[in-house]
Amino acid sequence: MTDRRVGVIRGDGTGPEVVGEALKVLDAVRGDAGFDLVEFDLGAERYLRTGDTLPDDELERLRELDAILLGAVGDPRVKPGVLERDLLLKARFGLDQYVNLRPVVRYPGVQTLVPSHGEGDVDMVVVRENSEGLYAGAGGFQRKGTEHEVAVQESINTRHGVERIVRYAFELARRSDRRHKLTLVHKTNVLAFAGDLYQRVVDELSAEFPEVETDYVHVDAACIYFLDSPSRFDVIVTDNMFGDIITDLGAMIQGGMGIAAGGNINPDGVSMFEPIGGTAPSETGKGTINPLAAIGALEMLLRQLGETDAADRVGRGIRAATQQMKSMRAGEMGFSTTEVGDLVVEGAE
Ligand code: IPM
Ligand code: MG
């Protein structure tokens, strides 16, 4: 088989440190599988040097890859929103990565802010719509800067967009390694148009997936259940904005942003995997940040490429590491960033 071409965007802040550990783990588990790593110089440094965020020719180069591993982008020297919109969101949209897949899993030995949760209580996957909703950028200003300013930000929900994300979620929920339950999280009592479309699509598609039980929870109530009874969730499908918010809460019931991994998936194209925690500027260069989220992103990447044995080894390595770590939080792990990477490598047999 020809080598898999994996794009590497190390990015800003602690991104390069955690990607370095993920690549160390990749080296340990790759076996005979060949990976050709293609480095991309994208992020704050490039922007500050040249003014480029994600030029179109780079986007085309990304499209040619088999998968992408991204560290994180964002930098205090760059105006908030520039790299987020013109690099991260441009890549997600440009590559039509319409699924943002965010597993919320509690690994062995991990302490969380909810001491009453046991290890078996937290095992869900959030399927966040990743190509439209409030992120579509629809809206504008009128009379900007005046007393009569109007700022409109519209949520775009297309039948096509809603149907493909709900279908993806149903297909995930019916897999033998899931519990066959799909919960729509929305706010249908207030967002009567978008919520109605989502609910109708869930109801219609459920006829095609009789083995999957469906449920509905308002997004605010979902926050309560994440803390109170997370085991009621198996697969969640939700829109872009709600998915963004509840997956930060999801990360906290896993043990912290340092272990939460996600994938921006285009099932028919190239997918991009990332730790969801961001660049942690205050921790940069200290070796204090947890690399497990980036390593978990690598596990997802390998699974997406069909490298199941290598992915399983990474998963075992992560579990071996969490059992030895004091905390998942930056600076409280009891190990340095590179030592955590070494624990995963040791455990990845
Ligand atoms: C995330 C982040 C991004 C998002 C930001 C950085 C644009 O919060 O991946 O969850 O809102 O999707
Ligand atoms: Mg977010």
mmCIF file of C-alpha atoms and ligand atoms in Angstrom:
data_model
loop_
_atom_site.group_PDB
_atom_site.id
_atom_site.type_symbol
_atom_site.label_atom_id
_atom_site.label_comp_id
_atom_site.label_asym_id
_atom_site.label_seq_id
_atom_site.Cartn_x
_atom_site.Cartn_y
_atom_site.Cartn_z
ATOM 1 C CA MET A 1 0.000 0.000 0.000
ATOM 2 C CA THR A 2 1.249 3.507 -0.694
ATOM 3 C CA ASP A 3 2.074 5.709 2.259
ATOM 4 C CA ARG A 4 -0.749 7.676 3.827
ATOM 5 C CA ARG A 5 -0.179 11.380 3.400
ATOM 6 C CA VAL A 6 -0.946 13.099 6.682
ATOM 7 C CA GLY A 7 -0.838 16.880 6.864
ATOM 8 C CA VAL A 8 0.564 18.312 10.080
ATOM 9 C CA ILE A 9 -0.428 21.800 11.197
ATOM 10 C CA ARG A 10 1.432 22.285 14.464
ATOM 11 C CA GLY A 11 -0.026 25.762 14.891
ATOM 12 C CA ASP A 12 0.432 28.156 17.776
ATOM 13 C CA GLY A 13 1.009 28.228 21.530
ATOM 14 C CA THR A 14 1.201 24.726 22.945
ATOM 15 C CA GLY A 15 0.044 23.212 19.627
ATOM 16 C CA PRO A 16 3.568 22.233 18.503
ATOM 17 C CA GLU A 17 4.377 20.617 21.884
ATOM 18 C CA VAL A 18 1.339 18.368 21.917
ATOM 19 C CA VAL A 19 1.568 17.515 18.213
ATOM 20 C CA GLY A 20 5.196 16.497 18.839
ATOM 21 C CA GLU A 21 4.007 13.966 21.421
ATOM 22 C CA ALA A 22 1.271 12.660 19.119
ATOM 23 C CA LEU A 23 3.838 12.103 16.367
ATOM 24 C CA LYS A 24 6.125 10.314 18.827
ATOM 25 C CA VAL A 25 3.239 7.974 19.611
ATOM 26 C CA LEU A 26 2.529 7.532 15.892
ATOM 27 C CA ASP A 27 6.121 6.402 15.402
ATOM 28 C CA ALA A 28 5.703 3.842 18.171
ATOM 29 C CA VAL A 29 2.458 2.310 16.872
ATOM 30 C CA ARG A 30 2.721 2.618 13.105
ATOM 31 C CA GLY A 31 4.215 -0.841 12.596
ATOM 32 C CA ASP A 32 4.511 -1.473 8.875
ATOM 33 C CA ALA A 33 2.016 1.216 7.937
ATOM 34 C CA GLY A 34 3.726 4.006 6.037
ATOM 35 C CA PHE A 35 2.935 7.625 6.799
ATOM 36 C CA ASP A 36 4.269 10.510 4.820
ATOM 37 C CA LEU A 37 4.008 13.573 7.080
ATOM 38 C CA VAL A 38 3.478 16.822 5.211
ATOM 39 C CA GLU A 39 4.207 19.898 7.318
ATOM 40 C CA PHE A 40 2.156 23.064 6.836
ATOM 41 C CA ASP A 41 3.400 26.427 8.005
ATOM 42 C CA LEU A 42 0.068 27.896 9.089
ATOM 43 C CA GLY A 43 -0.874 29.887 12.152
ATOM 44 C CA ALA A 44 0.085 33.091 13.923
ATOM 45 C CA GLU A 45 3.780 33.149 12.964
ATOM 46 C CA ARG A 46 3.002 32.889 9.284
ATOM 47 C CA TYR A 47 0.222 35.457 9.571
ATOM 48 C CA LEU A 48 2.421 37.940 11.412
ATOM 49 C CA ARG A 49 5.214 37.386 8.880
ATOM 50 C CA THR A 50 3.232 37.437 5.644
ATOM 51 C CA GLY A 51 -0.389 38.332 6.370
ATOM 52 C CA ASP A 52 -1.513 34.897 5.107
ATOM 53 C CA THR A 53 -4.008 32.840 7.076
ATOM 54 C CA LEU A 54 -5.001 29.967 4.773
ATOM 55 C CA PRO A 55 -4.228 30.864 1.173
ATOM 56 C CA ASP A 56 -6.303 29.079 -1.466
ATOM 57 C CA ASP A 57 -3.349 27.103 -2.837
ATOM 58 C CA GLU A 58 -2.645 25.733 0.652
ATOM 59 C CA LEU A 59 -6.289 24.765 0.999
ATOM 60 C CA GLU A 60 -5.961 22.857 -2.285
ATOM 61 C CA ARG A 61 -2.854 21.092 -0.952
ATOM 62 C CA LEU A 62 -4.789 20.089 2.167
ATOM 63 C CA ARG A 63 -7.520 18.638 -0.037
ATOM 64 C CA GLU A 64 -5.030 16.197 -1.577
ATOM 65 C CA LEU A 65 -4.133 14.585 1.766
ATOM 66 C CA ASP A 66 -5.489 11.473 3.443
ATOM 67 C CA ALA A 67 -5.907 13.215 6.816
ATOM 68 C CA ILE A 68 -4.758 16.241 8.813
ATOM 69 C CA LEU A 69 -3.502 16.554 12.386
ATOM 70 C CA LEU A 70 -3.890 20.051 13.800
ATOM 71 C CA GLY A 71 -2.405 21.326 17.073
ATOM 72 C CA ALA A 72 -4.205 24.586 17.756
ATOM 73 C CA VAL A 73 -4.356 28.068 16.313
ATOM 74 C CA GLY A 74 -4.663 31.442 18.044
ATOM 75 C CA ASP A 75 -2.184 33.881 19.507
ATOM 76 C CA PRO A 76 -2.503 36.899 21.800
ATOM 77 C CA ARG A 77 -0.619 39.001 19.207
ATOM 78 C CA VAL A 78 -3.329 38.417 16.607
ATOM 79 C CA LYS A 79 -6.735 40.054 16.821
ATOM 80 C CA PRO A 80 -9.238 37.484 18.132
ATOM 81 C CA GLY A 81 -11.227 35.869 15.348
ATOM 82 C CA VAL A 82 -8.729 36.250 12.511
ATOM 83 C CA LEU A 83 -7.081 32.828 12.779
ATOM 84 C CA GLU A 84 -10.258 31.213 14.071
ATOM 85 C CA ARG A 85 -12.345 32.323 11.093
ATOM 86 C CA ASP A 86 -9.823 32.625 8.283
ATOM 87 C CA LEU A 87 -7.820 29.521 9.093
ATOM 88 C CA LEU A 88 -9.700 27.010 11.272
ATOM 89 C CA LEU A 89 -13.235 27.684 10.052
ATOM 90 C CA LYS A 90 -12.018 28.232 6.483
ATOM 91 C CA ALA A 91 -10.451 24.765 6.549
ATOM 92 C CA ARG A 92 -13.538 23.135 8.096
ATOM 93 C CA PHE A 93 -15.847 24.813 5.582
ATOM 94 C CA GLY A 94 -13.521 24.636 2.590
ATOM 95 C CA LEU A 95 -12.955 20.910 3.036
ATOM 96 C CA ASP A 96 -16.664 20.416 3.802
ATOM 97 C CA GLN A 97 -15.895 18.696 7.097
ATOM 98 C CA TYR A 98 -19.527 18.729 8.030
ATOM 99 C CA VAL A 99 -19.251 16.486 11.075
ATOM 100 C CA ASN A 100 -17.539 17.628 14.227
ATOM 101 C CA LEU A 101 -17.165 14.376 16.116
ATOM 102 C CA ARG A 102 -16.380 14.791 19.788
ATOM 103 C CA PRO A 103 -16.274 11.703 21.975
ATOM 104 C CA VAL A 104 -16.795 12.387 25.676
ATOM 105 C CA VAL A 105 -15.143 9.486 27.433
ATOM 106 C CA ARG A 106 -14.041 9.070 31.004
ATOM 107 C CA TYR A 107 -10.695 7.237 31.096
ATOM 108 C CA PRO A 108 -9.661 5.033 34.044
ATOM 109 C CA GLY A 109 -8.213 6.785 37.061
ATOM 110 C CA VAL A 110 -9.288 10.271 35.984
ATOM 111 C CA GLN A 111 -10.630 12.660 38.624
ATOM 112 C CA THR A 112 -13.307 15.062 37.443
ATOM 113 C CA LEU A 113 -15.197 17.970 38.930
ATOM 114 C CA VAL A 114 -18.142 15.624 39.493
ATOM 115 C CA PRO A 115 -16.831 13.133 42.063
ATOM 116 C CA SER A 116 -20.061 11.122 42.020
ATOM 117 C CA HIS A 117 -19.475 10.012 38.417
ATOM 118 C CA GLY A 118 -17.951 6.603 38.043
ATOM 119 C CA GLU A 119 -15.913 5.400 35.125
ATOM 120 C CA GLY A 120 -18.890 3.789 33.417
ATOM 121 C CA ASP A 121 -21.060 6.914 33.589
ATOM 122 C CA VAL A 122 -19.453 9.035 30.894
ATOM 123 C CA ASP A 123 -19.310 7.462 27.450
ATOM 124 C CA MET A 124 -21.000 9.498 24.756
ATOM 125 C CA VAL A 125 -20.211 11.015 21.382
ATOM 126 C CA VAL A 126 -21.365 14.473 20.369
ATOM 127 C CA VAL A 127 -22.042 14.769 16.641
ATOM 128 C CA ARG A 128 -21.883 18.523 16.125
ATOM 129 C CA GLU A 129 -23.030 19.980 12.810
ATOM 130 C CA ASN A 130 -19.898 21.700 11.505
ATOM 131 C CA SER A 131 -20.788 23.469 8.270
ATOM 132 C CA GLU A 132 -23.702 25.826 8.887
ATOM 133 C CA GLY A 133 -25.923 27.196 11.683
ATOM 134 C CA LEU A 134 -24.702 30.368 13.358
ATOM 135 C CA TYR A 135 -21.202 29.676 12.015
ATOM 136 C CA ALA A 136 -22.279 30.298 8.425
ATOM 137 C CA GLY A 137 -21.373 33.953 8.805
ATOM 138 C CA ALA A 138 -24.757 35.219 7.625
ATOM 139 C CA GLY A 139 -25.760 38.648 8.843
ATOM 140 C CA GLY A 140 -24.352 42.098 8.988
ATOM 141 C CA PHE A 141 -24.448 45.531 10.488
ATOM 142 C CA GLN A 142 -26.606 48.472 9.741
ATOM 143 C CA ARG A 143 -25.818 51.967 10.989
ATOM 144 C CA LYS A 144 -22.695 50.538 12.629
ATOM 145 C CA GLY A 145 -21.250 52.633 15.394
ATOM 146 C CA THR A 146 -24.369 54.735 15.827
ATOM 147 C CA GLU A 147 -26.983 54.653 18.550
ATOM 148 C CA HIS A 148 -29.289 52.926 16.119
ATOM 149 C CA GLU A 149 -26.894 50.159 15.221
ATOM 150 C CA VAL A 150 -28.388 46.850 14.147
ATOM 151 C CA ALA A 151 -26.313 43.664 14.283
ATOM 152 C CA VAL A 152 -27.889 40.589 12.702
ATOM 153 C CA GLN A 153 -26.405 37.111 13.000
ATOM 154 C CA GLU A 154 -28.494 34.464 11.331
ATOM 155 C CA SER A 155 -28.511 30.724 11.805
ATOM 156 C CA ILE A 156 -28.550 28.937 8.459
ATOM 157 C CA ASN A 157 -30.023 25.441 8.539
ATOM 158 C CA THR A 158 -30.486 23.665 5.239
ATOM 159 C CA ARG A 159 -32.476 20.504 4.695
ATOM 160 C CA HIS A 160 -29.384 18.965 3.081
ATOM 161 C CA GLY A 161 -27.111 20.031 5.931
ATOM 162 C CA VAL A 162 -29.434 18.841 8.672
ATOM 163 C CA GLU A 163 -30.191 15.565 6.938
ATOM 164 C CA ARG A 164 -26.553 14.609 6.409
ATOM 165 C CA ILE A 165 -25.558 15.289 10.007
ATOM 166 C CA VAL A 166 -28.571 13.487 11.450
ATOM 167 C CA ARG A 167 -27.940 10.523 9.142
ATOM 168 C CA TYR A 168 -24.299 10.382 10.221
ATOM 169 C CA ALA A 169 -25.415 10.357 13.864
ATOM 170 C CA PHE A 170 -27.973 7.577 13.299
ATOM 171 C CA GLU A 171 -25.353 5.476 11.535
ATOM 172 C CA LEU A 172 -22.976 5.933 14.438
ATOM 173 C CA ALA A 173 -25.674 5.130 17.003
ATOM 174 C CA ARG A 174 -26.550 1.836 15.353
ATOM 175 C CA ARG A 175 -23.001 0.492 15.385
ATOM 176 C CA SER A 176 -22.373 -2.559 17.540
ATOM 177 C CA ASP A 177 -19.968 -0.607 19.766
ATOM 178 C CA ARG A 178 -22.634 1.978 20.656
ATOM 179 C CA ARG A 179 -25.753 1.721 22.825
ATOM 180 C CA HIS A 180 -28.232 2.447 20.008
ATOM 181 C CA LYS A 181 -29.603 5.658 21.402
ATOM 182 C CA LEU A 182 -29.662 9.013 19.608
ATOM 183 C CA THR A 183 -30.546 12.216 21.448
ATOM 184 C CA LEU A 184 -31.305 15.425 19.592
ATOM 185 C CA VAL A 185 -30.118 18.411 21.622
ATOM 186 C CA HIS A 186 -31.624 21.718 20.527
ATOM 187 C CA LYS A 187 -33.941 24.440 21.752
ATOM 188 C CA THR A 188 -37.124 23.622 19.878
ATOM 189 C CA ASN A 189 -39.286 25.507 22.372
ATOM 190 C CA VAL A 190 -37.742 28.816 21.302
ATOM 191 C CA LEU A 191 -35.917 28.202 18.002
ATOM 192 C CA ALA A 192 -39.146 27.142 16.386
ATOM 193 C CA PHE A 193 -37.865 27.068 12.793
ATOM 194 C CA ALA A 194 -34.413 25.526 13.006
ATOM 195 C CA GLY A 195 -35.407 23.252 15.864
ATOM 196 C CA ASP A 196 -38.476 22.101 13.996
ATOM 197 C CA LEU A 197 -36.406 21.158 10.951
ATOM 198 C CA TYR A 198 -33.986 19.153 13.106
ATOM 199 C CA GLN A 199 -36.815 17.373 14.924
ATOM 200 C CA ARG A 200 -38.658 16.536 11.695
ATOM 201 C CA VAL A 201 -35.522 15.129 10.125
ATOM 202 C CA VAL A 202 -34.825 12.978 13.204
ATOM 203 C CA ASP A 203 -38.418 11.704 13.155
ATOM 204 C CA GLU A 204 -38.312 10.927 9.446
ATOM 205 C CA LEU A 205 -34.946 9.184 9.454
ATOM 206 C CA SER A 206 -35.768 7.157 12.547
ATOM 207 C CA ALA A 207 -37.970 4.979 10.307
ATOM 208 C CA GLU A 208 -34.782 3.890 8.511
ATOM 209 C CA PHE A 209 -33.056 3.054 11.799
ATOM 210 C CA PRO A 210 -35.644 1.082 13.811
ATOM 211 C CA GLU A 211 -32.920 -0.349 16.076
ATOM 212 C CA VAL A 212 -31.998 3.154 17.307
ATOM 213 C CA GLU A 213 -34.058 4.674 20.111
ATOM 214 C CA THR A 214 -34.476 8.440 19.770
ATOM 215 C CA ASP A 215 -34.777 11.054 22.474
ATOM 216 C CA TYR A 216 -34.926 14.835 22.659
ATOM 217 C CA VAL A 217 -33.389 17.155 25.276
ATOM 218 C CA HIS A 218 -33.302 20.954 25.313
ATOM 219 C CA VAL A 219 -29.752 22.289 25.310
ATOM 220 C CA ASP A 220 -30.058 23.951 28.706
ATOM 221 C CA ALA A 221 -31.401 20.755 30.257
ATOM 222 C CA ALA A 222 -28.602 18.824 28.536
ATOM 223 C CA CYS A 223 -26.141 20.856 30.637
ATOM 224 C CA ILE A 224 -27.911 19.636 33.769
ATOM 225 C CA TYR A 225 -27.864 16.016 32.604
ATOM 226 C CA PHE A 226 -24.167 16.170 31.671
ATOM 227 C CA LEU A 227 -23.512 16.834 35.352
ATOM 228 C CA ASP A 228 -26.368 14.881 36.886
ATOM 229 C CA SER A 229 -26.871 11.778 34.749
ATOM 230 C CA PRO A 230 -24.470 11.658 31.779
ATOM 231 C CA SER A 231 -25.123 7.955 31.250
ATOM 232 C CA ARG A 232 -28.460 8.851 29.625
ATOM 233 C CA PHE A 233 -26.476 9.949 26.553
ATOM 234 C CA ASP A 234 -24.992 7.667 23.938
ATOM 235 C CA VAL A 235 -24.889 9.622 20.653
ATOM 236 C CA ILE A 236 -25.959 13.273 20.653
ATOM 237 C CA VAL A 237 -26.717 15.219 17.487
ATOM 238 C CA THR A 238 -26.858 18.989 17.697
ATOM 239 C CA ASP A 239 -26.232 22.159 15.742
ATOM 240 C CA ASN A 240 -22.933 23.978 15.393
ATOM 241 C CA MET A 241 -23.279 26.539 18.192
ATOM 242 C CA PHE A 242 -24.879 24.257 20.767
ATOM 243 C CA GLY A 243 -22.305 21.614 19.919
ATOM 244 C CA ASP A 244 -19.480 24.067 20.513
ATOM 245 C CA ILE A 245 -20.810 24.931 23.947
ATOM 246 C CA ILE A 246 -21.794 21.517 25.260
ATOM 247 C CA THR A 247 -18.508 19.935 24.195
ATOM 248 C CA ASP A 248 -16.563 22.253 26.499
ATOM 249 C CA LEU A 249 -18.802 21.042 29.316
ATOM 250 C CA GLY A 250 -18.281 17.523 27.969
ATOM 251 C CA ALA A 251 -14.512 17.998 28.196
ATOM 252 C CA MET A 252 -14.839 18.965 31.849
ATOM 253 C CA ILE A 253 -16.786 15.813 32.738
ATOM 254 C CA GLN A 254 -14.032 13.825 31.011
ATOM 255 C CA GLY A 255 -11.478 15.393 33.321
ATOM 256 C CA GLY A 256 -10.481 18.567 31.489
ATOM 257 C CA MET A 257 -9.661 20.210 28.192
ATOM 258 C CA GLY A 258 -6.333 18.371 28.218
ATOM 259 C CA ILE A 259 -7.940 15.080 27.203
ATOM 260 C CA ALA A 260 -10.754 16.120 24.881
ATOM 261 C CA ALA A 261 -10.115 15.200 21.251
ATOM 262 C CA GLY A 262 -12.235 15.824 18.196
ATOM 263 C CA GLY A 263 -12.422 15.253 14.498
ATOM 264 C CA ASN A 264 -13.694 17.479 11.716
ATOM 265 C CA ILE A 265 -14.924 14.790 9.389
ATOM 266 C CA ASN A 266 -15.766 14.762 5.728
ATOM 267 C CA PRO A 267 -16.776 11.130 5.194
ATOM 268 C CA ASP A 268 -16.072 11.506 1.461
ATOM 269 C CA GLY A 269 -13.031 13.750 1.681
ATOM 270 C CA VAL A 270 -10.208 14.722 3.973
ATOM 271 C CA SER A 271 -10.755 14.938 7.722
ATOM 272 C CA MET A 272 -8.873 17.001 10.290
ATOM 273 C CA PHE A 273 -8.284 15.926 13.869
ATOM 274 C CA GLU A 274 -7.483 18.226 16.756
ATOM 275 C CA PRO A 275 -7.278 18.521 20.514
ATOM 276 C CA ILE A 276 -10.206 20.790 21.341
ATOM 277 C CA GLY A 277 -8.488 22.734 24.119
ATOM 278 C CA GLY A 278 -6.804 25.561 22.210
ATOM 279 C CA THR A 279 -3.346 27.102 22.424
ATOM 280 C CA ALA A 280 -2.992 27.749 26.204
ATOM 281 C CA PRO A 281 -0.626 30.739 25.705
ATOM 282 C CA SER A 282 0.246 30.948 29.413
ATOM 283 C CA GLU A 283 1.575 27.366 29.366
ATOM 284 C CA THR A 284 3.576 27.639 26.155
ATOM 285 C CA GLY A 285 7.069 26.230 26.337
ATOM 286 C CA LYS A 286 6.759 25.081 29.955
ATOM 287 C CA GLY A 287 6.185 21.401 29.246
ATOM 288 C CA THR A 288 3.173 21.470 31.538
ATOM 289 C CA ILE A 289 0.358 20.924 29.062
ATOM 290 C CA ASN A 290 -1.407 17.596 28.739
ATOM 291 C CA PRO A 291 -0.762 16.007 25.327
ATOM 292 C CA LEU A 292 -3.459 13.328 25.713
ATOM 293 C CA ALA A 293 -6.036 15.323 23.723
ATOM 294 C CA ALA A 294 -3.649 15.515 20.762
ATOM 295 C CA ILE A 295 -2.808 11.835 21.180
ATOM 296 C CA GLY A 296 -6.547 11.060 21.315
ATOM 297 C CA ALA A 297 -6.929 13.052 18.088
ATOM 298 C CA LEU A 298 -4.237 10.828 16.559
ATOM 299 C CA GLU A 299 -6.213 7.769 17.677
ATOM 300 C CA MET A 300 -9.288 9.116 15.890
ATOM 301 C CA LEU A 301 -7.226 9.893 12.786
ATOM 302 C CA LEU A 302 -5.876 6.342 12.656
ATOM 303 C CA ARG A 303 -9.368 4.918 13.073
ATOM 304 C CA GLN A 304 -10.662 7.090 10.251
ATOM 305 C CA LEU A 305 -7.859 5.801 8.005
ATOM 306 C CA GLY A 306 -8.800 2.215 8.879
ATOM 307 C CA GLU A 307 -5.581 1.650 10.841
ATOM 308 C CA THR A 308 -7.520 -0.096 13.592
ATOM 309 C CA ASP A 309 -4.641 -1.969 15.235
ATOM 310 C CA ALA A 310 -2.539 1.158 15.533
ATOM 311 C CA ALA A 311 -5.567 3.108 16.825
ATOM 312 C CA ASP A 312 -6.305 0.423 19.429
ATOM 313 C CA ARG A 313 -2.705 0.581 20.588
ATOM 314 C CA VAL A 314 -2.952 4.343 21.034
ATOM 315 C CA GLY A 315 -6.175 3.862 23.001
ATOM 316 C CA ARG A 316 -4.492 1.347 25.301
ATOM 317 C CA GLY A 317 -1.562 3.713 25.752
ATOM 318 C CA ILE A 318 -3.854 6.574 26.755
ATOM 319 C CA ARG A 319 -5.612 4.374 29.312
ATOM 320 C CA ALA A 320 -2.295 3.200 30.732
ATOM 321 C CA ALA A 321 -1.182 6.813 31.053
ATOM 322 C CA THR A 322 -4.317 8.149 32.753
ATOM 323 C CA GLN A 323 -4.051 5.473 35.416
ATOM 324 C CA GLN A 324 -0.665 6.840 36.438
ATOM 325 C CA MET A 325 -1.390 10.555 36.191
ATOM 326 C CA LYS A 326 -2.426 12.649 39.201
ATOM 327 C CA SER A 327 -4.620 15.019 37.216
ATOM 328 C CA MET A 328 -5.432 15.857 33.618
ATOM 329 C CA ARG A 329 -4.883 19.583 34.153
ATOM 330 C CA ALA A 330 -1.916 21.562 32.904
ATOM 331 C CA GLY A 331 0.807 21.663 35.527
ATOM 332 C CA GLU A 332 -0.967 19.231 37.859
ATOM 333 C CA MET A 333 -0.319 16.046 35.932
ATOM 334 C CA GLY A 334 2.643 14.865 38.004
ATOM 335 C CA PHE A 335 4.517 14.426 34.704
ATOM 336 C CA SER A 336 5.810 16.734 32.013
ATOM 337 C CA THR A 337 4.296 16.876 28.516
ATOM 338 C CA THR A 338 6.996 14.593 27.119
ATOM 339 C CA GLU A 339 6.770 12.180 30.049
ATOM 340 C CA VAL A 340 3.052 11.742 29.409
ATOM 341 C CA GLY A 341 3.896 10.960 25.778
ATOM 342 C CA ASP A 342 6.388 8.368 27.033
ATOM 343 C CA LEU A 343 3.729 6.789 29.292
ATOM 344 C CA VAL A 344 1.457 6.389 26.276
ATOM 345 C CA VAL A 345 4.250 4.860 24.220
ATOM 346 C CA GLU A 346 5.030 2.394 27.030
ATOM 347 C CA GLY A 347 1.373 1.474 27.403
ATOM 348 C CA ALA A 348 0.716 1.141 23.674
ATOM 349 C CA GLU A 349 1.715 -2.508 23.394
HETATM 350 C C1 IPM B 1 -13.900 24.702 18.890
HETATM 351 C C2 IPM B 1 -13.507 26.134 19.011
HETATM 352 C C3 IPM B 1 -13.784 26.817 17.669
HETATM 353 C C4 IPM B 1 -15.277 26.714 17.390
HETATM 354 C C5 IPM B 1 -13.306 28.271 17.609
HETATM 355 C C6 IPM B 1 -11.819 28.391 17.913
HETATM 356 C C7 IPM B 1 -13.635 28.928 16.288
HETATM 357 O O1 IPM B 1 -14.174 26.731 20.067
HETATM 358 O O2 IPM B 1 -13.314 24.007 18.032
HETATM 359 O O3 IPM B 1 -14.765 24.249 19.644
HETATM 360 O O4 IPM B 1 -16.057 27.554 17.852
HETATM 361 O O5 IPM B 1 -15.664 25.770 16.722
HETATM 362 MG MG MG B 2 -15.272 25.362 21.243
#
